[in-house]
Coordinates of C-alpha atoms and ligand atoms in Angstrom, one line a residue:
M296 CA -10.2 -26.7 0.1
N297 CA -9.7 -24.3 -3.2
R298 CA -8.4 -21.9 -3.0
R299 CA -7.9 -19.4 -6.5
F300 CA -4.7 -17.5 -7.3
N301 CA -5.4 -14.6 -6.4
F302 CA -4.2 -11.3 -7.9
N303 CA -6.3 -8.8 -6.4
A304 CA -5.5 -5.5 -5.9
G305 CA -7.0 -4.9 -2.9
P306 CA -8.3 -6.4 -0.3
S307 CA -6.0 -8.9 -1.5
A308 CA -4.7 -12.2 -0.7
L309 CA -3.7 -13.1 2.9
P310 CA -1.0 -15.9 4.1
L311 CA -2.7 -18.9 4.1
E312 CA -1.3 -19.8 7.7
V313 CA -2.6 -16.0 9.1
L314 CA -6.1 -17.1 7.7
D315 CA -5.3 -20.9 9.4
Q316 CA -4.3 -19.3 12.8
A317 CA -7.6 -16.8 12.8
Q318 CA -9.6 -19.6 12.1
S319 CA -8.0 -21.7 15.1
E320 CA -8.8 -18.7 17.5
L321 CA -11.8 -17.5 15.7
I322 CA -14.4 -18.7 18.6
S323 CA -12.0 -18.7 21.6
Y324 CA -8.6 -16.3 21.6
Q325 CA -6.1 -18.1 23.3
Q326 CA -8.2 -20.5 25.7
F327 CA -10.0 -16.9 26.8
G328 CA -13.1 -18.4 25.7
M329 CA -14.4 -15.3 23.1
S330 CA -13.5 -14.3 19.9
V331 CA -10.8 -11.2 19.6
M332 CA -14.2 -9.4 18.4
E333 CA -16.0 -10.2 21.3
F334 CA -14.1 -8.6 24.1
S335 CA -13.3 -5.0 25.1
H336 CA -10.6 -2.8 23.4
R337 CA -9.4 -1.9 27.2
S338 CA -9.0 -5.8 28.2
K339 CA -5.5 -6.6 28.5
E340 CA -6.0 -9.4 26.4
Y341 CA -6.3 -6.6 23.4
K342 CA -3.9 -3.9 24.9
A343 CA -1.3 -7.3 24.4
I344 CA -2.1 -7.9 21.0
H345 CA -2.3 -3.4 20.2
E346 CA 0.8 -3.1 21.8
G347 CA 2.6 -5.9 19.6
A348 CA 1.6 -4.9 16.8
V349 CA 2.8 -1.2 17.4
N350 CA 6.1 -2.7 18.5
L351 CA 6.5 -5.3 15.7
L352 CA 5.6 -2.6 13.3
R353 CA 8.4 -0.4 14.7
E354 CA 11.1 -3.5 14.7
L355 CA 10.1 -4.4 11.4
L356 CA 10.3 -1.5 9.3
Q357 CA 13.2 -0.2 11.9
I358 CA 10.8 3.3 13.0
P359 CA 13.0 5.4 14.9
D360 CA 11.7 6.4 18.2
D361 CA 10.8 10.2 17.7
Y362 CA 8.0 8.6 15.1
E363 CA 4.5 7.6 16.8
V364 CA 2.8 4.4 14.7
L365 CA -0.8 4.6 15.3
F366 CA -3.7 3.1 14.0
L367 CA -6.7 5.0 12.5
Q368 CA -9.9 4.3 10.4
G369 CA -11.8 5.9 7.6
G370 CA -9.0 4.1 4.5
A371 CA -5.9 5.9 3.3
S372 CA -8.8 8.2 1.8
L373 CA -9.1 9.6 5.3
Q374 CA -5.2 10.7 5.2
F375 CA -5.9 12.4 2.0
S376 CA -7.8 15.0 4.1
M377 CA -6.1 14.7 7.7
V378 CA -2.6 15.6 6.1
P379 CA -4.1 18.6 5.2
M380 CA -6.2 19.5 7.7
N381 CA -3.1 19.0 10.3
F382 CA -0.1 20.2 8.5
L383 CA -1.1 22.5 5.8
Q384 CA -1.3 26.3 7.4
D385 CA -2.4 29.4 5.6
G386 CA -0.1 31.5 3.4
Q387 CA 1.7 27.7 2.9
Q388 CA 1.2 25.2 -0.1
G389 CA 1.3 21.6 0.0
N390 CA 3.6 20.5 -2.8
Y391 CA 1.5 16.9 -4.2
F392 CA 4.0 14.9 -6.6
I393 CA 1.3 13.5 -9.3
T394 CA 1.7 10.4 -10.1
G395 CA -1.3 8.4 -10.7
S396 CA -5.5 8.6 -10.2
W397 CA -4.4 8.0 -6.1
S398 CA -2.4 11.3 -5.8
Q399 CA -4.9 13.5 -8.0
K400 CA -7.1 12.1 -5.2
A401 CA -4.7 13.5 -2.2
L402 CA -4.5 16.7 -4.1
K403 CA -8.2 17.1 -4.5
E404 CA -8.8 16.8 -0.9
A405 CA -6.3 19.2 -0.1
Q406 CA -7.5 21.5 -2.5
K407 CA -10.7 21.6 -0.6
V408 CA -8.5 22.8 3.0
G409 CA -6.1 25.5 1.9
E410 CA -3.8 26.3 -1.0
T411 CA -1.8 23.5 -3.0
F412 CA 1.1 23.3 -5.8
T413 CA 1.8 20.7 -8.8
G414 CA 5.5 20.4 -8.0
A415 CA 5.3 17.6 -10.6
T416 CA 2.7 15.5 -13.2
G417 CA 2.9 12.3 -15.0
E418 CA 0.0 13.1 -16.7
H419 CA 1.6 14.0 -20.1
T420 CA 3.1 10.4 -20.3
N421 CA -0.8 8.9 -18.8
F422 CA 1.4 8.7 -15.5
S423 CA 3.5 5.4 -17.2
R424 CA 6.5 6.5 -15.6
I425 CA 7.9 8.1 -12.2
P426 CA 9.2 11.6 -12.5
T427 CA 13.2 12.2 -12.6
E428 CA 14.6 14.2 -9.8
E429 CA 15.1 16.9 -12.5
E430 CA 11.5 17.2 -13.6
L431 CA 10.6 17.7 -9.2
T432 CA 9.6 21.4 -8.6
Y433 CA 9.5 23.0 -5.1
S434 CA 7.5 26.1 -3.8
D435 CA 9.2 28.4 -1.1
N436 CA 6.5 27.5 0.9
D437 CA 5.6 24.1 0.5
A438 CA 4.0 23.2 4.0
Y439 CA 5.1 19.6 3.1
V440 CA 5.5 17.1 -0.2
H441 CA 3.3 14.6 -1.2
I442 CA 4.4 11.4 -2.9
T443 CA 2.5 8.4 -3.7
S444 CA 5.2 5.4 -2.9
N445 CA 3.6 2.9 -5.3
N446 CA 0.8 3.6 -7.9
T447 CA -1.4 0.5 -7.3
I448 CA -3.3 1.1 -10.6
H449 CA -0.6 2.7 -13.4
G450 CA 1.9 -0.1 -11.9
T451 CA 4.7 2.8 -11.6
Q452 CA 7.1 2.2 -8.4
W453 CA 9.2 4.9 -6.8
K454 CA 12.5 3.4 -6.4
E455 CA 14.4 6.3 -4.6
F456 CA 12.7 8.7 -2.9
P457 CA 13.0 12.5 -3.3
K458 CA 15.4 14.3 -0.4
K459 CA 15.3 17.4 -0.1
A460 CA 16.9 18.9 2.7
D461 CA 14.5 21.5 5.0
K462 CA 10.9 19.7 3.1
T463 CA 8.4 17.3 4.6
F464 CA 7.5 14.3 2.8
I465 CA 5.3 12.6 2.9
A466 CA 4.2 9.4 1.4
D467 CA 0.7 7.8 0.9
M468 CA 2.9 4.0 0.9
S469 CA -0.8 1.8 0.9
S470 CA 0.1 -0.4 -1.8
D471 CA 3.7 -0.9 -1.2
I472 CA 4.1 -0.5 2.7
L473 CA 6.4 -3.9 4.4
S474 CA 7.2 -5.1 0.9
R475 CA 11.1 -3.3 1.0
S476 CA 12.8 -1.5 3.7
I477 CA 12.0 2.3 3.9
P478 CA 14.5 5.2 4.9
I479 CA 11.6 6.3 7.4
E480 CA 13.8 9.3 9.0
Q481 CA 13.2 10.6 5.3
F482 CA 9.3 11.3 6.0
G483 CA 7.4 13.3 8.3
L484 CA 4.1 10.7 7.9
I485 CA 3.8 7.7 6.1
Y486 CA 0.2 6.3 5.7
A487 CA -1.6 3.0 4.3
G488 CA -4.5 1.4 4.1
A489 CA -3.6 -2.3 5.7
Q490 CA -5.8 -4.3 2.8
K491 CA -2.7 -4.8 0.6
N492 CA 0.3 -6.2 2.2
L493 CA -0.4 -5.6 6.5
G494 CA -3.9 -7.7 6.5
P495 CA -7.7 -7.0 6.3
A496 CA -9.2 -3.1 5.4
G497 CA -10.6 -1.3 8.4
V498 CA -6.9 -0.4 10.3
T499 CA -5.2 2.4 8.5
V500 CA -1.3 3.2 9.7
V501 CA 0.1 5.7 10.1
I502 CA 3.9 6.9 10.8
L503 CA 4.4 10.0 12.4
K504 CA 7.0 12.1 13.2
K505 CA 6.3 13.4 17.1
D506 CA 7.5 17.0 16.3
L507 CA 5.8 17.5 12.9
L508 CA 2.4 18.1 15.5
K509 CA 4.3 20.8 17.0
D510 CA 2.0 23.9 15.3
T511 CA -1.2 21.6 14.0
P512 CA -4.2 24.0 14.4
E513 CA -6.4 24.1 17.5
N514 CA -9.4 24.0 16.4
L515 CA -9.9 20.4 14.5
P516 CA -12.4 18.2 15.2
T517 CA -10.9 15.3 18.1
M518 CA -10.9 12.7 15.5
L519 CA -8.9 14.5 12.6
D520 CA -6.6 15.6 15.0
Y521 CA -3.5 13.7 15.1
R522 CA -2.9 15.2 18.7
T523 CA -5.9 12.8 19.7
H524 CA -4.8 9.6 18.8
V525 CA -0.9 10.3 19.4
E526 CA -2.4 10.9 23.0
K527 CA -4.4 8.3 23.6
S528 CA -2.2 5.7 21.8
S529 CA -5.1 4.7 19.3
L530 CA -7.1 4.3 21.6
Y531 CA -9.6 7.2 22.1
N532 CA -12.3 5.6 20.4
T533 CA -13.5 1.8 19.8
P534 CA -9.9 1.0 17.2
P535 CA -11.0 -1.7 14.8
S536 CA -9.7 -4.7 17.0
F537 CA -10.3 -7.6 14.2
S538 CA -8.4 -5.7 11.7
I539 CA -5.6 -4.8 14.4
Y540 CA -5.6 -8.4 15.8
M541 CA -5.1 -9.8 11.7
L542 CA -2.8 -7.1 11.1
S543 CA -0.4 -8.6 14.4
L544 CA -0.8 -11.7 12.5
V545 CA 0.5 -10.7 9.1
L546 CA 3.4 -9.5 10.8
K547 CA 4.3 -12.5 13.0
W548 CA 4.6 -14.2 9.8
T549 CA 6.5 -11.6 7.9
K550 CA 8.6 -11.8 10.8
K551 CA 9.0 -15.7 10.5
Y552 CA 10.2 -15.5 7.2
G553 CA 12.7 -13.1 8.0
G554 CA 11.6 -9.8 7.9
I555 CA 12.0 -7.3 5.3
Q556 CA 15.1 -8.3 3.5
A557 CA 13.7 -11.4 3.0
I558 CA 10.0 -10.4 1.6
E559 CA 11.9 -7.6 -0.5
E560 CA 14.0 -10.1 -2.5
W561 CA 11.0 -12.6 -3.1
N562 CA 9.2 -9.8 -4.2
K563 CA 11.2 -9.2 -6.5
Q564 CA 12.0 -12.9 -7.6
K565 CA 8.0 -12.7 -8.2
A566 CA 8.2 -9.3 -10.2
N567 CA 11.3 -10.3 -12.5
L568 CA 9.2 -13.4 -13.7
L569 CA 6.5 -12.2 -14.3
Y570 CA 8.0 -8.7 -15.8
H571 CA 10.2 -11.3 -18.0
T572 CA 7.0 -13.1 -19.0
I573 CA 5.7 -10.3 -20.1
D574 CA 8.8 -8.7 -22.3
A575 CA 10.0 -12.5 -23.6
S576 CA 7.0 -12.5 -25.3
K577 CA 7.9 -9.9 -27.6
G578 CA 4.7 -7.5 -27.5
F579 CA 2.5 -10.0 -27.2
Y580 CA 2.0 -8.9 -23.5
T581 CA 3.1 -5.7 -23.6
G582 CA 3.9 -4.0 -19.7
I583 CA 2.3 -0.4 -19.5
A584 CA 4.7 0.8 -17.3
D585 CA 8.1 2.3 -18.4
K586 CA 10.7 -0.2 -17.7
D587 CA 12.7 1.8 -14.6
S588 CA 9.2 2.7 -13.4
R589 CA 8.2 -0.4 -12.8
S590 CA 6.1 -1.5 -9.6
S591 CA 7.2 -4.6 -7.8
M592 CA 3.5 -5.0 -6.6
N593 CA 1.6 -4.4 -9.0
V594 CA 1.7 -5.8 -12.8
T595 CA 0.1 -3.6 -15.6
F596 CA 0.3 -5.3 -18.9
I597 CA -2.2 -5.1 -22.0
L598 CA -3.0 -7.5 -24.8
P599 CA -2.5 -6.0 -28.8
E600 CA -6.5 -6.7 -28.9
K601 CA -9.3 -6.1 -26.7
Q602 CA -10.8 -9.1 -27.9
L603 CA -8.1 -11.0 -26.8
E604 CA -7.7 -9.5 -23.8
E605 CA -11.0 -10.5 -22.6
L606 CA -10.4 -13.9 -23.8
F607 CA -7.4 -13.8 -21.6
L608 CA -9.3 -12.5 -18.2
K609 CA -12.2 -14.9 -19.2
E610 CA -9.9 -18.2 -19.6
A611 CA -7.7 -17.1 -16.4
E612 CA -10.9 -17.0 -14.7
E613 CA -12.0 -20.5 -15.7
E614 CA -8.5 -21.5 -14.7
G615 CA -8.4 -20.3 -10.8
F616 CA -6.5 -16.6 -11.6
V617 CA -8.6 -13.6 -9.9
G618 CA -8.0 -10.4 -10.0
L619 CA -6.4 -10.1 -13.3
K620 CA -8.6 -6.9 -14.7
G621 CA -6.9 -3.7 -14.8
H622 CA -8.2 -0.8 -12.8
R623 CA -12.1 0.7 -14.6
S624 CA -10.5 3.5 -15.3
I625 CA -7.0 2.8 -17.5
G626 CA -8.4 -1.4 -19.0
G627 CA -5.9 -4.0 -19.8
C628 CA -5.0 -6.6 -16.7
R629 CA -3.3 -5.7 -13.7
A630 CA -1.4 -9.1 -11.9
S631 CA -0.8 -8.0 -7.7
I632 CA 1.8 -9.8 -6.3
Y633 CA 2.0 -8.5 -2.9
N634 CA 3.7 -9.7 0.0
A635 CA 1.4 -12.6 0.8
V636 CA 1.0 -14.2 -3.0
P637 CA 3.3 -17.4 -3.3
L638 CA 5.7 -17.6 -5.5
E639 CA 3.9 -20.7 -7.0
S640 CA 0.9 -17.9 -7.9
V641 CA 3.1 -16.4 -9.9
E642 CA 4.5 -19.1 -11.6
A643 CA 1.5 -20.9 -12.4
L644 CA 0.1 -17.2 -13.7
C645 CA 3.7 -17.5 -16.0
D646 CA 2.9 -20.5 -17.5
F647 CA -0.7 -20.2 -18.4
M648 CA 0.1 -17.0 -19.9
N649 CA 2.6 -18.8 -21.8
T650 CA 0.2 -21.0 -23.0
F651 CA -2.5 -18.7 -23.8
H652 CA 0.4 -16.9 -26.3
Q653 CA 0.9 -20.0 -27.6
K654 CA -2.2 -20.7 -28.2
H655 CA -3.1 -17.6 -29.7
N656 CA -0.2 -16.4 -31.2
I657 CA -0.6 -13.2 -33.6
Ligands
LIG234 N1 -4.2 5.3 -1.6 C1 -3.4 4.0 -2.8 C2 -2.2 3.9 -3.3 C3 -4.1 3.0 -3.0 O1 -4.1 1.9 -4.1 C4 -5.6 3.1 -2.9 C5 -6.8 1.9 -2.4 N2 -6.2 1.2 -3.5 C6 -5.9 4.3 -1.7 C7 -5.0 5.4 -1.7 C8 -7.2 4.3 -1.3 O2 -7.4 3.8 0.0 P1 -8.8 3.3 0.8 O3 -9.7 2.7 0.2 O4 -8.1 2.4 2.3 O5 -9.5 4.7 1.3

């Protein structure tokens, strides 16, 4: 079998063990004589998968009882709209801390729904860092404060989450959920597309504080109303059952290898190794993000010349390293080292980077 070194930003690497198990159960799930894709979402077999995934996510992230866990569709992008539709009332403002392209997109959707306020923006630094506490501003009538915990494109990450009594924080954690422990109780709502740390595309996880729902408008389209999904335990309509099954396997894998604490430690090790390779190259590779804002999930860097960068990406591809081209909006290189990327892949990448540097030392 010829598996490549997968540094894709999303969809991205899945644990090999999970793929193996899914393969072994693809045609007949646990002697049931059918694939998960083939049986009813109302069956007791599916119910066990669905509830198992909810419970395991609760356990791994230590989600308090006054929070709901939902499995929705439409990606994190639909949450950009659902959040303001449900929580942004007349006379209030949705406060957005803009730390990159995804928060800009979230803001753009909120502007279509109601009034917004930009409480911080990193635009003047090309989103190379997370704003400091002093740079964050709030309005008197914030409906909520929205952050993007990890900026997949620029490679920055909030290390400490902003905190302010009487503010409801909402976080897009698409690209770092399950990679580190999170103080859930500091947030009113957390959402994440699954296709980085949680499983394949198709399911979006929403963790929602129940009392947030008391003021939601009555006239929302049924599918865009969080209450629908809370009342029906995410089974109002047909859920993406196979994606949720895959999510359940990824969660079991996470637990088997020590849960969040172990994963966080492991992620730190991988990120340190890669950033060390960048820093030790003395300017051959240059990190895009400021050091204290560096993401442990998406490592972004550039080479001294455009042509050299193209050669780097070409040779990397030939050696089996995929997904290293930076996002088209900012260029450069990016290695996404989500939970399922093995340490050995990162070590192999660092070796390749060092060899390439030696060959092309300028
Ligand atoms: N937010 C972040 C931080 C992302 O990285 C992405 C996708 N890469 C999105 C939102 C959009 O997610 P989706 O494609 O699931 O709508």
